[in-house]
mmCIF file of C-alpha atoms and ligand atoms in Angstrom:
data_model
loop_
_atom_site.group_PDB
_atom_site.id
_atom_site.type_symbol
_atom_site.label_atom_id
_atom_site.label_comp_id
_atom_site.label_asym_id
_atom_site.label_seq_id
_atom_site.Cartn_x
_atom_site.Cartn_y
_atom_site.Cartn_z
ATOM 1 C CA MET P 87 -0.078 0.075 0.288
ATOM 2 C CA PRO P 88 1.738 3.655 -0.555
ATOM 3 C CA HIS P 89 2.136 6.016 1.659
ATOM 4 C CA LYS P 90 0.021 9.212 2.601
ATOM 5 C CA PRO P 91 0.041 11.461 -0.813
ATOM 6 C CA PRO P 92 1.160 14.586 0.229
ATOM 7 C CA ASN P 93 -2.313 16.048 -0.777
ATOM 8 C CA VAL P 94 -5.259 14.061 0.390
ATOM 9 C CA ILE P 95 -7.905 14.481 -1.930
ATOM 10 C CA ALA P 96 -11.161 13.326 -1.065
ATOM 11 C CA ILE P 97 -14.481 12.676 -3.409
ATOM 12 C CA TYR P 98 -18.189 13.193 -1.420
ATOM 13 C CA PRO P 99 -20.270 11.571 -4.575
ATOM 14 C CA GLY P 100 -24.201 11.303 -4.124
ATOM 15 C CA SER P 101 -27.424 12.407 -6.085
ATOM 16 C CA PHE P 102 -27.891 15.600 -4.025
ATOM 17 C CA ASP P 103 -30.861 15.956 -5.714
ATOM 18 C CA PRO P 104 -31.005 18.599 -3.713
ATOM 19 C CA ILE P 105 -28.884 19.472 -1.290
ATOM 20 C CA THR P 106 -29.804 19.420 1.992
ATOM 21 C CA ASN P 107 -28.005 21.014 5.303
ATOM 22 C CA GLY P 108 -26.885 17.520 6.210
ATOM 23 C CA HIS P 109 -25.088 17.143 3.053
ATOM 24 C CA LEU P 110 -23.647 20.633 3.422
ATOM 25 C CA ASP P 111 -22.882 19.643 6.945
ATOM 26 C CA LEU P 112 -20.730 16.761 5.859
ATOM 27 C CA ILE P 113 -19.055 19.192 3.203
ATOM 28 C CA GLU P 114 -18.110 21.616 5.499
ATOM 29 C CA ARG P 115 -16.548 19.098 8.250
ATOM 30 C CA GLY P 116 -14.888 17.289 5.112
ATOM 31 C CA SER P 117 -13.250 20.384 4.075
ATOM 32 C CA ARG P 118 -11.242 20.481 7.247
ATOM 33 C CA LEU P 119 -10.221 17.360 6.580
ATOM 34 C CA PHE P 120 -9.337 16.818 3.568
ATOM 35 C CA ASP P 121 -6.669 18.928 1.464
ATOM 36 C CA ARG P 122 -9.464 19.085 -1.525
ATOM 37 C CA LEU P 123 -12.544 17.842 -1.442
ATOM 38 C CA ILE P 124 -14.746 16.856 -5.016
ATOM 39 C CA VAL P 125 -18.492 17.014 -4.379
ATOM 40 C CA SER P 126 -19.584 14.377 -7.363
ATOM 41 C CA ILE P 127 -22.971 13.944 -8.686
ATOM 42 C CA LEU P 128 -23.809 11.090 -10.422
ATOM 43 C CA ARG P 129 -25.134 11.938 -14.036
ATOM 44 C CA ASN P 130 -26.446 7.820 -15.016
ATOM 45 C CA GLU P 131 -29.275 8.286 -12.253
ATOM 46 C CA SER P 132 -31.846 5.348 -12.508
ATOM 47 C CA LYS P 133 -34.124 7.445 -10.254
ATOM 48 C CA ARG P 134 -36.433 10.321 -11.553
ATOM 49 C CA PRO P 135 -34.684 13.400 -10.120
ATOM 50 C CA LEU P 136 -36.599 16.325 -9.420
ATOM 51 C CA PHE P 137 -33.488 18.925 -10.747
ATOM 52 C CA SER P 138 -31.274 18.011 -13.663
ATOM 53 C CA VAL P 139 -27.544 17.554 -13.067
ATOM 54 C CA GLU P 140 -26.673 21.130 -14.167
ATOM 55 C CA GLU P 141 -29.216 22.343 -11.848
ATOM 56 C CA ARG P 142 -28.172 20.417 -9.157
ATOM 57 C CA MET P 143 -24.495 21.558 -9.542
ATOM 58 C CA GLU P 144 -25.335 25.099 -9.802
ATOM 59 C CA MET P 145 -27.588 24.732 -6.228
ATOM 60 C CA LEU P 146 -23.969 22.904 -5.100
ATOM 61 C CA ARG P 147 -22.107 25.813 -6.307
ATOM 62 C CA GLU P 148 -24.045 28.453 -4.469
ATOM 63 C CA VAL P 149 -23.426 26.963 -1.131
ATOM 64 C CA ILE P 150 -19.836 25.765 -1.383
ATOM 65 C CA ASP P 151 -18.093 28.933 -2.742
ATOM 66 C CA VAL P 152 -17.337 29.489 0.806
ATOM 67 C CA TYR P 153 -14.697 26.735 1.277
ATOM 68 C CA PRO P 154 -12.084 27.537 -1.129
ATOM 69 C CA ASN P 155 -10.823 23.595 -1.134
ATOM 70 C CA VAL P 156 -14.182 22.280 -2.329
ATOM 71 C CA THR P 157 -15.458 21.861 -5.995
ATOM 72 C CA VAL P 158 -18.493 20.547 -7.851
ATOM 73 C CA ASP P 159 -18.405 17.672 -10.279
ATOM 74 C CA SER P 160 -20.259 14.973 -11.763
ATOM 75 C CA PHE P 161 -19.663 11.379 -12.962
ATOM 76 C CA ASP P 162 -20.757 8.507 -15.329
ATOM 77 C CA GLY P 163 -19.960 4.934 -14.559
ATOM 78 C CA LEU P 164 -17.963 3.542 -12.083
ATOM 79 C CA LEU P 165 -17.253 5.930 -8.867
ATOM 80 C CA VAL P 166 -14.099 4.348 -8.601
ATOM 81 C CA ASP P 167 -12.988 4.973 -11.803
ATOM 82 C CA HIS P 168 -13.904 8.886 -11.390
ATOM 83 C CA ALA P 169 -12.305 8.858 -8.023
ATOM 84 C CA ALA P 170 -8.929 7.608 -9.780
ATOM 85 C CA ALA P 171 -9.366 9.816 -12.384
ATOM 86 C CA HIS P 172 -9.123 12.683 -9.786
ATOM 87 C CA SER P 173 -6.299 11.213 -8.067
ATOM 88 C CA ALA P 174 -8.523 10.846 -4.774
ATOM 89 C CA THR P 175 -7.225 8.334 -2.165
ATOM 90 C CA VAL P 176 -10.795 8.658 -0.161
ATOM 91 C CA LEU P 177 -14.776 8.638 -0.523
ATOM 92 C CA LEU P 178 -16.639 10.314 1.994
ATOM 93 C CA ARG P 179 -20.150 9.218 2.787
ATOM 94 C CA GLY P 180 -22.170 10.024 5.443
ATOM 95 C CA ILE P 181 -24.357 8.010 7.499
ATOM 96 C CA ARG P 182 -27.290 8.954 9.520
ATOM 97 C CA ALA P 183 -28.849 5.979 11.010
ATOM 98 C CA ILE P 184 -28.320 2.319 11.373
ATOM 99 C CA SER P 185 -30.730 1.806 8.268
ATOM 100 C CA ASP P 186 -27.986 3.148 6.281
ATOM 101 C CA TYR P 187 -25.222 1.059 7.217
ATOM 102 C CA GLU P 188 -26.170 -2.009 4.797
ATOM 103 C CA PHE P 189 -26.505 -0.128 1.857
ATOM 104 C CA GLU P 190 -22.995 1.960 2.668
ATOM 105 C CA LEU P 191 -21.126 -1.598 3.725
ATOM 106 C CA GLN P 192 -22.001 -2.955 0.251
ATOM 107 C CA MET P 193 -20.896 -0.084 -1.697
ATOM 108 C CA ALA P 194 -18.076 0.423 0.647
ATOM 109 C CA LEU P 195 -16.920 -3.372 0.137
ATOM 110 C CA MET P 196 -17.593 -3.458 -3.661
ATOM 111 C CA ASN P 197 -15.421 -0.090 -3.940
ATOM 112 C CA ARG P 198 -12.714 -1.719 -2.194
ATOM 113 C CA ARG P 199 -12.799 -4.734 -4.274
ATOM 114 C CA LEU P 200 -12.897 -2.253 -7.703
ATOM 115 C CA ARG P 201 -9.826 -0.206 -5.927
ATOM 116 C CA PRO P 202 -8.209 -1.187 -2.778
ATOM 117 C CA GLU P 203 -6.264 1.975 -2.685
ATOM 118 C CA LEU P 204 -9.250 3.839 -2.233
ATOM 119 C CA GLU P 205 -10.508 4.420 1.306
ATOM 120 C CA THR P 206 -13.941 4.927 2.339
ATOM 121 C CA ILE P 207 -14.489 7.324 5.176
ATOM 122 C CA PHE P 208 -17.726 7.303 6.763
ATOM 123 C CA MET P 209 -19.305 10.407 9.293
ATOM 124 C CA MET P 210 -21.675 10.138 11.305
ATOM 125 C CA SER P 211 -24.301 12.915 10.659
ATOM 126 C CA HIS P 212 -24.993 15.906 12.979
ATOM 127 C CA GLU P 213 -27.342 14.715 15.154
ATOM 128 C CA ALA P 214 -29.468 18.021 13.950
ATOM 129 C CA TYR P 215 -29.729 16.570 10.510
ATOM 130 C CA SER P 216 -29.571 13.092 10.764
ATOM 131 C CA PHE P 217 -33.163 12.587 9.777
ATOM 132 C CA ILE P 218 -33.072 14.741 6.661
ATOM 133 C CA SER P 219 -32.830 13.065 3.376
ATOM 134 C CA SER P 220 -33.525 14.708 0.160
ATOM 135 C CA ARG P 221 -36.531 12.437 -0.654
ATOM 136 C CA LEU P 222 -38.305 13.830 2.678
ATOM 137 C CA VAL P 223 -37.529 17.162 1.870
ATOM 138 C CA LYS P 224 -39.396 16.892 -1.330
ATOM 139 C CA GLU P 225 -42.156 15.057 -0.152
ATOM 140 C CA VAL P 226 -42.830 17.597 2.779
ATOM 141 C CA PHE P 227 -42.450 19.973 0.473
ATOM 142 C CA GLY P 228 -44.545 19.112 -2.184
ATOM 143 C CA LEU P 229 -47.348 18.559 0.593
ATOM 144 C CA GLY P 230 -46.875 22.423 2.001
ATOM 145 C CA GLY P 231 -44.717 21.481 4.687
ATOM 146 C CA ASN P 232 -42.060 24.125 5.982
ATOM 147 C CA ILE P 233 -38.488 23.021 5.214
ATOM 148 C CA SER P 234 -36.795 25.769 6.633
ATOM 149 C CA GLY P 235 -33.518 25.152 8.197
ATOM 150 C CA LEU P 236 -33.694 21.526 6.506
ATOM 151 C CA VAL P 237 -31.905 23.121 3.020
ATOM 152 C CA PRO P 238 -30.005 25.948 2.510
ATOM 153 C CA PRO P 239 -32.450 29.285 1.604
ATOM 154 C CA SER P 240 -31.053 29.169 -1.993
ATOM 155 C CA VAL P 241 -32.242 25.851 -2.432
ATOM 156 C CA GLU P 242 -35.678 26.564 -0.718
ATOM 157 C CA ALA P 243 -36.305 29.343 -3.469
ATOM 158 C CA ARG P 244 -35.471 26.863 -5.794
ATOM 159 C CA LEU P 245 -37.764 24.122 -4.645
ATOM 160 C CA GLU P 246 -40.618 26.897 -4.938
ATOM 161 C CA ARG P 247 -39.614 27.970 -8.048
ATOM 162 C CA ARG P 248 -39.893 24.091 -9.292
ATOM 163 C CA LEU P 249 -43.270 23.540 -7.451
ATOM 164 C CA SER P 250 -45.043 26.455 -9.241
ATOM 165 C CA GLN P 251 -43.464 25.532 -12.501
ATOM 166 C CA LEU P 252 -44.832 22.255 -12.115
ATOM 167 C CA GLN P 253 -48.401 23.405 -10.646
ATOM 168 C CA LEU P 254 -48.493 25.420 -14.021
ATOM 169 C CA GLU P 255 -47.718 22.561 -16.288
ATOM 170 C CA GLY P 256 -50.502 20.662 -14.187
ATOM 171 C CA VAL P 257 -47.857 17.909 -13.171
HETATM 172 O O1 LIG A 192 -26.859 10.252 -2.689
HETATM 173 P P1 LIG A 192 -26.617 8.642 -3.213
HETATM 174 O O2 LIG A 192 -28.087 8.353 -4.375
HETATM 175 O O3 LIG A 192 -26.848 7.613 -1.876
HETATM 176 O O4 LIG A 192 -25.831 8.045 -3.906
HETATM 177 C C1 LIG A 192 -25.655 6.706 -4.326
HETATM 178 C C2 LIG A 192 -24.381 6.991 -5.305
HETATM 179 C C3 LIG A 192 -23.732 8.115 -6.381
HETATM 180 C C4 LIG A 192 -22.691 7.075 -4.650
HETATM 181 C C5 LIG A 192 -23.853 5.499 -5.803
HETATM 182 O O5 LIG A 192 -24.841 5.209 -6.162
HETATM 183 C C6 LIG A 192 -22.882 5.363 -6.857
HETATM 184 O O6 LIG A 192 -21.553 5.637 -6.506
HETATM 185 N N1 LIG A 192 -22.872 5.148 -8.257
HETATM 186 C C7 LIG A 192 -22.101 4.698 -9.066
HETATM 187 C C8 LIG A 192 -21.914 3.467 -9.941
HETATM 188 C C9 LIG A 192 -20.847 2.431 -9.136
HETATM 189 O O7 LIG A 192 -19.722 2.698 -8.766
HETATM 190 N N2 LIG A 192 -21.303 1.537 -8.574
HETATM 191 C C10 LIG A 192 -20.601 0.258 -8.157
HETATM 192 C C11 LIG A 192 -20.111 0.707 -6.777
HETATM 193 S S1 LIG A 192 -21.012 0.292 -5.653
#
């Protein structure tokens, strides 16, 4: 196994549809641990996303510009290949509850098998955000519930615009 590289580059992969304050908390903490943190959005998503990859990248850029060592990217295909293309040695993932563990363990072990030199590092979600998911935020917002404090204000504004657009289209 090679020694620690002089610059530790980490990839934080996900769907981010949309980014929540739970994701943002992980980004902030990750930015203090790694020399560079790349937040990467999966492009070939099987779930039907609410926001396009470009919109999600814009939303991320709006909130990460306070962290000089954090950038935004997107990827197709295998995550380990994307990480290798960026010379990343760490994959960062958040764990909210024990229910996340099984899927995360499977992914981490598969990624380790595919590329053993890449280490998955898990961070526990902040307790204030451990119940938040993008899916629940969209559901609550779509049904008229209050989501302030769960997503950044810029994301809440985008959700409002998207909801009125969908209502106009009669979706
Ligand atoms: O935010 P999500 O939806 O939980 O993120 C899941 C993600 C994007 C990390 C995962 O689906 C992924 O890495 N997909 C890329 C395809 C891949 O490499 N699959 C094999 C490794 S399990």
